[in-house]
XYZ file of C-alpha atoms in Angstrom:
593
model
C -5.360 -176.278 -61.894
C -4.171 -173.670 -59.588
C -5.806 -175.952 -56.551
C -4.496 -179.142 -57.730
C -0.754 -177.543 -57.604
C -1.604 -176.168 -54.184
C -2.817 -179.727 -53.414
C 0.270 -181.515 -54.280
C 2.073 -178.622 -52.372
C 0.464 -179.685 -49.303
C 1.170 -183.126 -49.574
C 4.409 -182.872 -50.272
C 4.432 -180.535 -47.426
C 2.766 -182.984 -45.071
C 4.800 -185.827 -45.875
C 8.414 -183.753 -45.590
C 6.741 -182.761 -41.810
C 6.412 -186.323 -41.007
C 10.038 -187.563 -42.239
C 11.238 -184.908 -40.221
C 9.281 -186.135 -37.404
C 9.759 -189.565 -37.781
C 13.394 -188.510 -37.932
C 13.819 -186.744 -35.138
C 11.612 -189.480 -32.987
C 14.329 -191.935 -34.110
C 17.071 -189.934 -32.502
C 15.152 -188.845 -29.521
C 14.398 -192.569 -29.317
C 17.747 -193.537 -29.584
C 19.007 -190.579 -26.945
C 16.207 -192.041 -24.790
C 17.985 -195.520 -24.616
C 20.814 -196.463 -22.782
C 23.268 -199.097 -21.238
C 23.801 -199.806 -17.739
C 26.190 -197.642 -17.398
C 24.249 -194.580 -18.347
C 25.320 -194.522 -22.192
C 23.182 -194.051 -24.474
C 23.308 -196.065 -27.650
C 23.687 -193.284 -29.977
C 27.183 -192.489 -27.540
C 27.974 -196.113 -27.633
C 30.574 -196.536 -31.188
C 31.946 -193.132 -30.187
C 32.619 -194.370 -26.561
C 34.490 -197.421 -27.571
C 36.296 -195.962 -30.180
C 37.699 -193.139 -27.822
C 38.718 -195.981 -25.699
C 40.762 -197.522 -27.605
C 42.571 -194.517 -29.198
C 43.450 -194.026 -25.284
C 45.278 -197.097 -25.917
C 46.347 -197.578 -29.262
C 50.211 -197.536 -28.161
C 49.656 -200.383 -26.446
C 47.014 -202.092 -29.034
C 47.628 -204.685 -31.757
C 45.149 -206.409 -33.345
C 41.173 -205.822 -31.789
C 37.612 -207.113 -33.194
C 34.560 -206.145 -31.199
C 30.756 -205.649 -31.294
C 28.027 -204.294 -28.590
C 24.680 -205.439 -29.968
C 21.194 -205.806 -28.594
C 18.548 -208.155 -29.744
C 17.827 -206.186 -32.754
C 20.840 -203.589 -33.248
C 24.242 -203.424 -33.909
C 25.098 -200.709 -31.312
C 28.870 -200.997 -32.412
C 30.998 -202.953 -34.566
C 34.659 -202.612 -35.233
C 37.623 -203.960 -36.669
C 40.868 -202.473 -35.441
C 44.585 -202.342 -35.546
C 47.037 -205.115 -37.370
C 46.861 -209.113 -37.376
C 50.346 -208.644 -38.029
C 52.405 -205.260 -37.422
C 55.265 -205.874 -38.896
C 54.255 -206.184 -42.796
C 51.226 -203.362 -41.476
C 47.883 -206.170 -42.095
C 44.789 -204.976 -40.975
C 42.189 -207.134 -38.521
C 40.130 -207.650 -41.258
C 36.995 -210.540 -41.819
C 39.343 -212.833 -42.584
C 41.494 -212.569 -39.516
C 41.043 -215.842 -37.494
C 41.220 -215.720 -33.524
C 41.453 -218.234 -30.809
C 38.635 -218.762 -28.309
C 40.289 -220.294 -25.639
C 37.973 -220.950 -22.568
C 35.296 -219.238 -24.515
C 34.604 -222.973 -26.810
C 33.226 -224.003 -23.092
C 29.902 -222.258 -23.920
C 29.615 -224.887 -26.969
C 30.273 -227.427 -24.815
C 27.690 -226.133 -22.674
C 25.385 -225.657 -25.335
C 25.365 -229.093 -26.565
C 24.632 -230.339 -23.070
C 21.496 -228.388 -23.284
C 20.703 -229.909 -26.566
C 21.519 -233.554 -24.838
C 19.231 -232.604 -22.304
C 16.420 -231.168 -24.480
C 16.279 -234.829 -26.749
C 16.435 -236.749 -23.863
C 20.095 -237.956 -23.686
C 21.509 -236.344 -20.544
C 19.437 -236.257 -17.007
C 21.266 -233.443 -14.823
C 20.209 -235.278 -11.471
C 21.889 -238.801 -12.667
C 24.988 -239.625 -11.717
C 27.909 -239.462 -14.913
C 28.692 -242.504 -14.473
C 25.809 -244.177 -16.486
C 27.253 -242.254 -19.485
C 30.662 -243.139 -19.144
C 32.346 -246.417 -19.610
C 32.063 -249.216 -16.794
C 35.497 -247.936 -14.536
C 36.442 -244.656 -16.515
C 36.058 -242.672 -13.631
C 38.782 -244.919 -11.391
C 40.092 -241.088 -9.944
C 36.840 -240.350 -7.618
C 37.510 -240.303 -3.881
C 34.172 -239.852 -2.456
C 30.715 -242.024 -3.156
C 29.044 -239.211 -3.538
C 27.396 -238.889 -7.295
C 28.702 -236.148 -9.477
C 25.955 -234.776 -11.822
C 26.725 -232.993 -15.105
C 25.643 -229.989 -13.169
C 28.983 -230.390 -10.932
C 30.546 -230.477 -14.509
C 28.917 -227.404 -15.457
C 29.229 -225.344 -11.784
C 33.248 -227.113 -12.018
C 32.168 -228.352 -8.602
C 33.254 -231.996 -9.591
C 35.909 -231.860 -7.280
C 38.856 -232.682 -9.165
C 42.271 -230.677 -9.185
C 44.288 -229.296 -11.923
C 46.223 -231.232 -14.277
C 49.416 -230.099 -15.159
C 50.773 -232.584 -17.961
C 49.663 -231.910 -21.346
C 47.534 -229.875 -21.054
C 49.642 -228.560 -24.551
C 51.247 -230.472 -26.565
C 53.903 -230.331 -29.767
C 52.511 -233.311 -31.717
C 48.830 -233.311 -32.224
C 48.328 -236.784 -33.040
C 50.034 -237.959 -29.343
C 46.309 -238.938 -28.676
C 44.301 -240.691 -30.946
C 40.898 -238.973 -29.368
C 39.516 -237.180 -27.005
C 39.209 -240.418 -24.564
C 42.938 -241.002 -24.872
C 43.753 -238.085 -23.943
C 41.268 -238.200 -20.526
C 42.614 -241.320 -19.571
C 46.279 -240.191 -19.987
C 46.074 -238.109 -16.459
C 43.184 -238.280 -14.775
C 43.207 -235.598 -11.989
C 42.560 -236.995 -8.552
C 39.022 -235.943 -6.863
C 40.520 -233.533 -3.789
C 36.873 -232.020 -2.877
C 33.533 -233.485 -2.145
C 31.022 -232.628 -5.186
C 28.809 -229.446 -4.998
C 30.696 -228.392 -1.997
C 33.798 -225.976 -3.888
C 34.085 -224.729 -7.468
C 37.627 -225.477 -8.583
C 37.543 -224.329 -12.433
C 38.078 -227.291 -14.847
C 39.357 -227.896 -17.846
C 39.616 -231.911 -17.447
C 36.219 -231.453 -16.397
C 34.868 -229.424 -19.175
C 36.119 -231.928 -21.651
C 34.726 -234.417 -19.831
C 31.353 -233.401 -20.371
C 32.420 -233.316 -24.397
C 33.223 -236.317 -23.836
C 29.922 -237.800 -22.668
C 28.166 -234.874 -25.362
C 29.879 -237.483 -28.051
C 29.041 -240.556 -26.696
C 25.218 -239.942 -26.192
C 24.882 -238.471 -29.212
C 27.019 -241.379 -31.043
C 29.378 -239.372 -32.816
C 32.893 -237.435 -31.893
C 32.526 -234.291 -30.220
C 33.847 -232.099 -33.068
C 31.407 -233.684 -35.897
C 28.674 -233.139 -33.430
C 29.465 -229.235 -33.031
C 29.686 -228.863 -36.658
C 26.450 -230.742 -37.245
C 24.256 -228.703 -34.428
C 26.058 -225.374 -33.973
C 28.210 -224.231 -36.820
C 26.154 -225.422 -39.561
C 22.852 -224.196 -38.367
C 24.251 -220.759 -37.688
C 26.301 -220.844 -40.814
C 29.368 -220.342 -39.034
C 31.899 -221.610 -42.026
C 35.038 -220.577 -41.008
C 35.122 -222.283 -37.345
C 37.444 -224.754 -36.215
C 37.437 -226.723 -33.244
C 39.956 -230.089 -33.684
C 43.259 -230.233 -32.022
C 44.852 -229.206 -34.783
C 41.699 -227.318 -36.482
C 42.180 -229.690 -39.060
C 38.017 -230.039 -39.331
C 38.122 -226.720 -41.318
C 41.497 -226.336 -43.898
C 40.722 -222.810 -44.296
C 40.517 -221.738 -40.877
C 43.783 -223.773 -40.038
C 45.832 -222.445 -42.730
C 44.527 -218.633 -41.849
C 45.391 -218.998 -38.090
C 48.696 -219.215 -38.947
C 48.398 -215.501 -40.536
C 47.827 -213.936 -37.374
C 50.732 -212.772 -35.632
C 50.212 -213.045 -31.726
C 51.800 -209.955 -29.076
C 52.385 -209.287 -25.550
C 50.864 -206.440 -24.094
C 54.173 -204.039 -24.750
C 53.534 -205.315 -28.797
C 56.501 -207.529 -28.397
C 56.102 -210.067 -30.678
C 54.891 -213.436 -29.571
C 56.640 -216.814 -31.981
C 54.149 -218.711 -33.307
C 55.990 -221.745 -31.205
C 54.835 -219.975 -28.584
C 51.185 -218.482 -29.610
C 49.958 -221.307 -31.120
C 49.490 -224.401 -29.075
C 47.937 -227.856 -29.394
C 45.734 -228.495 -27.182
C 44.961 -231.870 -26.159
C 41.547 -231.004 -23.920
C 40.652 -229.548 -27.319
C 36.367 -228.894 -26.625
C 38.101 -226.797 -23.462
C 39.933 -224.145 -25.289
C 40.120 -225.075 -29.126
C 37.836 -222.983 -31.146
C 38.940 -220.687 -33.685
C 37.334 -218.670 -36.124
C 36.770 -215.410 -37.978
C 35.165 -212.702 -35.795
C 32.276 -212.813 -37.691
C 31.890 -216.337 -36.754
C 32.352 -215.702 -33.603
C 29.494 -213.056 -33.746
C 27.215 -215.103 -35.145
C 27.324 -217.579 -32.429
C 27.434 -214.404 -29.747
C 23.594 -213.325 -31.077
C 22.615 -216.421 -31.042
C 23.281 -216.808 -27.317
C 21.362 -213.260 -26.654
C 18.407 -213.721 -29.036
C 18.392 -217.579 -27.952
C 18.289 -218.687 -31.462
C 16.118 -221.624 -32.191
C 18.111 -223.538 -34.823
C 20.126 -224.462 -32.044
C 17.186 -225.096 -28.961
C 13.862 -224.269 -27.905
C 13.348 -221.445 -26.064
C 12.003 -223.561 -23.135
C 15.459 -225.192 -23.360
C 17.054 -221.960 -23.401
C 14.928 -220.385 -20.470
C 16.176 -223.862 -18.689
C 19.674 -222.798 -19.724
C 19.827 -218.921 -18.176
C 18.191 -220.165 -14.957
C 21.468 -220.120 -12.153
C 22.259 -223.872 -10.965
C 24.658 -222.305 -8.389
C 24.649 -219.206 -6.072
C 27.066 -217.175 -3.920
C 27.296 -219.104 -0.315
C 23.572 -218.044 1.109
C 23.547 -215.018 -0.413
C 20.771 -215.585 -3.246
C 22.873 -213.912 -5.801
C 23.814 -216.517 -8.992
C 26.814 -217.650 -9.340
C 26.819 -220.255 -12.313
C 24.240 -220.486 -14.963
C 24.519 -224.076 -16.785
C 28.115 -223.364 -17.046
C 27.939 -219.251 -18.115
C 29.402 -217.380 -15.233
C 27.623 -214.462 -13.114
C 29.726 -211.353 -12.970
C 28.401 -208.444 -11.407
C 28.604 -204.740 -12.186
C 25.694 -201.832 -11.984
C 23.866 -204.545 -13.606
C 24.472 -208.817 -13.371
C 25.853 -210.339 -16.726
C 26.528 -213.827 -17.236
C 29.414 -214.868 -19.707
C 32.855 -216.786 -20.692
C 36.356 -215.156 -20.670
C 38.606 -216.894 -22.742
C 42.484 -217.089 -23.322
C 45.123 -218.822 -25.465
C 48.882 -217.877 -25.611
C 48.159 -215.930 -28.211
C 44.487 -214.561 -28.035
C 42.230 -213.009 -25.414
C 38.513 -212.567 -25.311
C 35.313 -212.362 -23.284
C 31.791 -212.612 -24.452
C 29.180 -210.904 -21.693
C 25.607 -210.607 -22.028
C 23.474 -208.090 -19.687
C 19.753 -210.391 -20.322
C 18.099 -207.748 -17.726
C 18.191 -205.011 -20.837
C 19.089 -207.264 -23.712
C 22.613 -205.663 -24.655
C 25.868 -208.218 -25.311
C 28.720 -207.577 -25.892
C 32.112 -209.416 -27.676
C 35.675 -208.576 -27.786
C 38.464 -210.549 -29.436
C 42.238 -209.198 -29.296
C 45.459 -210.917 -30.621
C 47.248 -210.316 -27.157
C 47.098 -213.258 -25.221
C 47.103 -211.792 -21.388
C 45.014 -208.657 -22.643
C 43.255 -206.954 -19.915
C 42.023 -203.561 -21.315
C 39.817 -205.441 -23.802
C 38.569 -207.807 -21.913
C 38.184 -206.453 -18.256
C 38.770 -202.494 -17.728
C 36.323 -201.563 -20.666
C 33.355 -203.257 -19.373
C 32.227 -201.085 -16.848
C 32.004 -198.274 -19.547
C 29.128 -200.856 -21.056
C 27.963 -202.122 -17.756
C 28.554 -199.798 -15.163
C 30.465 -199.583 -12.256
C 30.409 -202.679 -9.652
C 29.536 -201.883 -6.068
C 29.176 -204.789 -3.931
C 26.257 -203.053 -1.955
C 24.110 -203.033 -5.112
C 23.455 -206.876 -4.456
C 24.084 -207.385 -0.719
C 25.917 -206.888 2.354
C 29.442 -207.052 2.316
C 30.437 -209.802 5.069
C 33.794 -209.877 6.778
C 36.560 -211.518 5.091
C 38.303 -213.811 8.154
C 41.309 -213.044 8.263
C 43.082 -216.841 7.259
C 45.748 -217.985 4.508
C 43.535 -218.747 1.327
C 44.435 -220.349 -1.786
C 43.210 -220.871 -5.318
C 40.964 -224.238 -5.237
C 42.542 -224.721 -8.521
C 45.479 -226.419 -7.696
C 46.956 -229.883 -7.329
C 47.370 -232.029 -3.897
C 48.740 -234.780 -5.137
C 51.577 -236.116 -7.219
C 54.063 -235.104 -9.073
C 53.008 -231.597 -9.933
C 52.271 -230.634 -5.962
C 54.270 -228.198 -5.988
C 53.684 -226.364 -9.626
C 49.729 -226.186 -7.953
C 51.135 -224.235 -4.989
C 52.977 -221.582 -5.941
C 50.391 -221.099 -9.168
C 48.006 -220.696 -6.487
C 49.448 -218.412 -4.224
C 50.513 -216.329 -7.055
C 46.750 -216.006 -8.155
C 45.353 -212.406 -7.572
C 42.061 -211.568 -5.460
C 40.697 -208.056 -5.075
C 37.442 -208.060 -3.060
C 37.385 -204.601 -4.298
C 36.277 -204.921 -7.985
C 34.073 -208.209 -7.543
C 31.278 -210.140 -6.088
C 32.249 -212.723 -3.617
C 30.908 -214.043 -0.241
C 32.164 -216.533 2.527
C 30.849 -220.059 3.113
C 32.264 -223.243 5.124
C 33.677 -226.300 3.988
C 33.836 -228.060 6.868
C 36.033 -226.414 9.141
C 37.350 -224.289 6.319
C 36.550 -221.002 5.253
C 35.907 -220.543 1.292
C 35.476 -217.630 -0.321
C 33.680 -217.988 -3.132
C 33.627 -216.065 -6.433
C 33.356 -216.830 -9.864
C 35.147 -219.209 -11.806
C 36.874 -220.539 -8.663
C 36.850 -219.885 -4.926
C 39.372 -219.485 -2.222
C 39.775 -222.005 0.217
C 41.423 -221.445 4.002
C 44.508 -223.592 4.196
C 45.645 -223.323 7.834
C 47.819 -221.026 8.903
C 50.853 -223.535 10.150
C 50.325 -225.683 6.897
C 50.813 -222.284 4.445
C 54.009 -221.023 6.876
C 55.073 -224.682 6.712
C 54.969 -224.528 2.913
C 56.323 -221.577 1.841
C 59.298 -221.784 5.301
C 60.079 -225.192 3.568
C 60.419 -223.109 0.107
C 61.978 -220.497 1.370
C 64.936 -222.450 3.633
C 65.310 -224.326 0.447
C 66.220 -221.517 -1.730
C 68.609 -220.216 1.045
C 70.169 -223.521 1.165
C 70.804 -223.973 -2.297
C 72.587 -220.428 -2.945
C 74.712 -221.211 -0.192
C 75.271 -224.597 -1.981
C 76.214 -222.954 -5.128
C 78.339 -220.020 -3.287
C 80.497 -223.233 -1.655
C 80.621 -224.848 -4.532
C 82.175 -221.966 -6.337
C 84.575 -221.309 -3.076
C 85.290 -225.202 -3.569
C 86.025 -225.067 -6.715
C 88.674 -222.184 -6.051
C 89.956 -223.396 -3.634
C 91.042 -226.914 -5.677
C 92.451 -224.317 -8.223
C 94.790 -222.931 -5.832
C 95.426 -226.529 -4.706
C 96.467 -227.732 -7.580
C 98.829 -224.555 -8.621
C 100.780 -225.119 -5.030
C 100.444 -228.896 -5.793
C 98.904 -229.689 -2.859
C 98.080 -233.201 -2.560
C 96.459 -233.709 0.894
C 93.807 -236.014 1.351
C 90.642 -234.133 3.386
C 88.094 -236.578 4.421
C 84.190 -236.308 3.348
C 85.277 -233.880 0.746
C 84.098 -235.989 -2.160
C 81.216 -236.000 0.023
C 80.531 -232.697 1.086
C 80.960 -231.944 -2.816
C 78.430 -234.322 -4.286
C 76.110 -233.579 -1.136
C 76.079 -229.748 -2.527
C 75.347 -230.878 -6.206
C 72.942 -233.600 -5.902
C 69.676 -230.845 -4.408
C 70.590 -228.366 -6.985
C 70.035 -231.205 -9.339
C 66.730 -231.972 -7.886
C 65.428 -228.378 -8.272
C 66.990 -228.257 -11.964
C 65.250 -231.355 -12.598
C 62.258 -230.117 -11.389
C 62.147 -227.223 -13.150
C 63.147 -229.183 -16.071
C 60.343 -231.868 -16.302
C 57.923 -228.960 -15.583
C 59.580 -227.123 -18.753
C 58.493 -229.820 -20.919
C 54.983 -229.930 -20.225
C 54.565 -228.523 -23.583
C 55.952 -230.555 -25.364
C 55.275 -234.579 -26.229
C 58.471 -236.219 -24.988
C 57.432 -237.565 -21.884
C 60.519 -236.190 -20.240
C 58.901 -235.212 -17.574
C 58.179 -238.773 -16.525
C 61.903 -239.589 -16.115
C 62.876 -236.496 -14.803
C 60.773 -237.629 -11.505
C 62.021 -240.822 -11.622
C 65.961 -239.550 -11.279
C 64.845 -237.196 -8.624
C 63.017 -240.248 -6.402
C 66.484 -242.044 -7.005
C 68.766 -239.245 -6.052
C 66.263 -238.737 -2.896
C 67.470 -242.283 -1.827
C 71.045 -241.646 -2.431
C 71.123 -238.521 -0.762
C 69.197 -240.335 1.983
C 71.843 -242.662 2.186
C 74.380 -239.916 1.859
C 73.129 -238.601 4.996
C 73.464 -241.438 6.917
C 76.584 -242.264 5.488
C 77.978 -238.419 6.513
C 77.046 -238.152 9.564
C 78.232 -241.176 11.051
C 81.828 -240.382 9.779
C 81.603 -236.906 10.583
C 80.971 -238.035 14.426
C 83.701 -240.623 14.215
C 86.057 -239.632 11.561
C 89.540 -238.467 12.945
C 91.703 -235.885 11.339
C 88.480 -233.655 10.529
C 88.863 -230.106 11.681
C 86.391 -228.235 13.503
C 85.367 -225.634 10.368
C 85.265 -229.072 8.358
C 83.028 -230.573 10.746
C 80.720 -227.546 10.948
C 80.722 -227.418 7.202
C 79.725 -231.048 6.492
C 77.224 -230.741 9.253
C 75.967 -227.533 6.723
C 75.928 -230.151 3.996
C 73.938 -232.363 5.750
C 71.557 -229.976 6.457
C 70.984 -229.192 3.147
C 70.764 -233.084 1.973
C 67.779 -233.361 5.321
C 65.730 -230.204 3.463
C 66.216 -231.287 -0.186
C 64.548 -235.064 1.205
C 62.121 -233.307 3.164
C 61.582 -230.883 -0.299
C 61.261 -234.087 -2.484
C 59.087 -235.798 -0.054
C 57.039 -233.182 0.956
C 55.728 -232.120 -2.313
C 55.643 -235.736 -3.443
C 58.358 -234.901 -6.920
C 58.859 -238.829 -6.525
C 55.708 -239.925 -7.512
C 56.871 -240.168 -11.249
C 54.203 -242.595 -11.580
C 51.394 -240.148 -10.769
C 51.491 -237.264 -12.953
């Protein structure tokens, strides 16, 4: 008896010893793992979640994961969907994708291309209807690789892009055809970031496939994964739920000053470009299947197609593009898909070396701490000379390649480009030629050299414009006081060109105001923006006339004093630089939006 119970002693013993062991091999195993950035996963939840209570002042809402193949390394909900009346992010809190619903657009071109429907070395054409594409310039073919790289060639479009009314278009091909962006760069040779693009290649997703867009998402992507509370419509009316919970969340800027709806919440008329909404964990489930490359959604042959790069960084060997998931570089490469709305911010990044992804989601729609400065605490710091030599950056005016050259809108692509920000500091870029111009390429979009008289043409032009008009309004104001004192001493003399000089101050600062007003209601569905360019090409040929008209009876007029004649000559000025203005960045073509 005695050596049975010493038996059973020993066994229980032996088997305590080997939990223990098995134990503490877990956690050494764990220790022994880490990320890129030298964190180990066992650090990783505690890591995050110190990050963010270094920021919780300036926090609202925040849903995030960090998971490998196999492991949730992290997962948190955090902070309010709406402040105010103090509710939580919870699983029911919906968020905007924004640029992120790209990946399912390029998703479903893999699937296209995987049955058969889509041929990445034939031109788009043969899957478009005969004459859709009337906006190409050049004969070369575009491929829906240029669609996925954005290397189509076509600028930015302006005009809604948002909208107030979501049935404005009937479909998706309505709202193409509305403004179809003009093709300012050769294909393959520039990546000028997309969104016309992007939907484009929705577009000709749907018709292969013989069914809208949205069905076909729902059908191949959200069903298979279960994702049940996704939207993706123009008005996310394909799920009821999802568009009656969106309306919960409560949107902020980054100082947690609230955000209207109005203003958070837009319809977008592009919708496969930057529709999607869903819950988080929606949002999740389509995030693991991108790392673990599910196959309810593609082979893995199809997937090992997708993750191979289709463009690179000048001649520098380094990926730049990977069927439409970007390359961005820190101790380790990661491919992925930022995405923003006016309300919500987000980035999904996937390090495939080591298997580790990662997924944050915030209600703030320019957030930056979320979705830029905490990735190197997952990925490690970036140092260009991990991947190559740094080359010289010629010295040259560059702008953003997303912009617009022609029509209407010439301008609004200028100073958006000049305005965007560049640090070769804190990313990967290199230098390539386009012809005689210098790019310098990066992700998303490149830089292109504009020449140096052209850019101190441009912003001179601007600039003497701006000068001109305050001293416009500043004689307007001394005109205007000056009748006042007129009429108390009842002075009644005629002075010649006044009318003139007067309505040659008003009529530019009515050009600019109209500008600025047709460019104010690209949001909305009125169309205002149409006639707004149409009054300013007909006040350009009055004040043209105006000119003409002032100058020749400013030469031969008699009775005009010398500070009159110096003053109208001022006014005429102005008139010459508001035509020039007009002319130059083409606010006449009301017919070319």
């Amino acid at each position: 008896m005695k050596k049975k119970i010493v038996a059973m002693q020993l066994s229980l013993l032996m088997i305590l010893l080997l939990i223990l062991t098995g134990a503490f091999g877990i956690q050494a195993y764990a220790a022994d793992r880490t990320l890129a950035s030298g964190l180990a996963y066992d650090q990783v939840d505690s890591a995050i979640k110190e990050f963010i209570d270094e920021r919780k002042e300036t926090t609202a809402g925040l849903a995030y994961i960090v998971f490998t193949e196999d492991e949730d390394l992290s997962r948190g909900l955090y902070g309010y969907q709406d402040i105010e009346n103090q509710i939580p992010v919870s699983e029911d809190t919906v968020f905007e994708w924004g640029s992120g619903s790209k990946v399912l657009i390029w998703v479903c071109v893999m699937q296209a291309y995987e049955r058969g429907l889509i041929d990445f070395d034939t031109d788009i054409n043969e899957y478009l209807p005969e004459g859709f594409l009337s906006n190409r310039k050049y004969d070369d073919k575009i491929t829906m690789i240029d669609l996925m790289n954005h290397s189509a060639g076509f600028q930015d479009v302006a005009a809604d892009l948002n909208i107030d009314d979501p049935t404005y278009f009937a479909n998706l091909e309505e709202a193409l055809s509305a403004h179809k962006p003009d093709q300012i760069y050769q294909p393959g040779t520039i990546n000028s970031y997309s969104n016309w693009g992007s939907a484009l290649a929705a577009y000709i997703v749907g018709r292969v496939n013989g069914m809208e867009y949205c069905d076909y998402v729902h059908k191949n992507i959200f069903e298979p994964l279960g994702m049940e509370h996704s939207a993706l419509y123009i008005d996310l009316s394909d799920n009821p739920w999802v568009q009656e919970n969106r309306k919960k969340l409560v949107s902020y800027n980054t100082d947690l000053s609230i955000k209207p709806y109005s203003a958070a919440f837009k319809y977008i008329a592009l919708y496969p470009a930057g529709r999607c909404a869903s819950t988080f964990g929606d949002y999740e489930k389509f995030a693991k299947a991108m790392l673990r490359e599910d196959e309810r959604i593609m082979s893995k042959k199809t997937w090992e197609e997708m993750y191979t790069p289709t463009d690179y960084f000048a001649d520098t060997g380094i990926p730049k593009n990977y069927h439409g998931l970007w390359g961005v570089y820190f101790a380790v490469p990661t491919i992925g898909h930022i995405g923003r709305t006016s309300g919500c911010s987000n980035y999904l990044l996937m390090d495939r070396q080591n298997k580790v992804a990662s997924l944050f989601v915030s209600n703030q729609g320019q957030d930056l701490e979320y979705t830029e400065n905490i990735r190197p605490l997952l990925y490690g710091d970036y140092s260009y000379s991990n991947y190559a030599t740094m080359p010289d950056l010629p010295k040259a005016s560059y702008q953003n390649s997303t912009t617009i050259e022609n029509g209407a809108f010439k301008f609004y692509g200028f100073y958006a480009g000049i305005l965007t920000p560049f640090n070769v500091d804190n990313e990967f870029w290199a230098v390539s030629k386009m012809g005689d111009r210098t790019v310098v390429e990066r992700s998303y979009f490149d830089f292109a050299e504009e020449p140096a008289g052209k850019m101190a043409f441009e912003v001179g032009l601007v600039l003497i414009m701006a000068i001109l008009a305050l001293i416009g309004i500043v004689s307007l104001i001394c005109r205007l006081i000056l009748c006042l004192i007129r009429l108390v001493k009842r002075d009644k003399t005629k002075r010649k060109l006044a009318l003139w000089s007067t309505v040659g101050c008003i009529l530019p600062l009515c050009s600019v105001l109209l500008y600025f007003y047709a460019q104010s209601s690209l949001k909305t569905t009125s169309n205002h923006y149409v006639w707004a360019f149409a009054v300013i090409a007909i006040l350009a040929l009055i004040m043209i006339g105006m000119i003409i008209y002032g100058c020749m009876k400013n030469i031969s007029a008699d009775g005009i004093t010398k500070s009159q004649k110096v003053y109208n000559f001022f006014v005429a000025v102005l008139l010459v630089v508001a035509v020039a203005f007009v002319c130059y960045w083409q606010m006449f073509m009301f017919w070319k939006i």
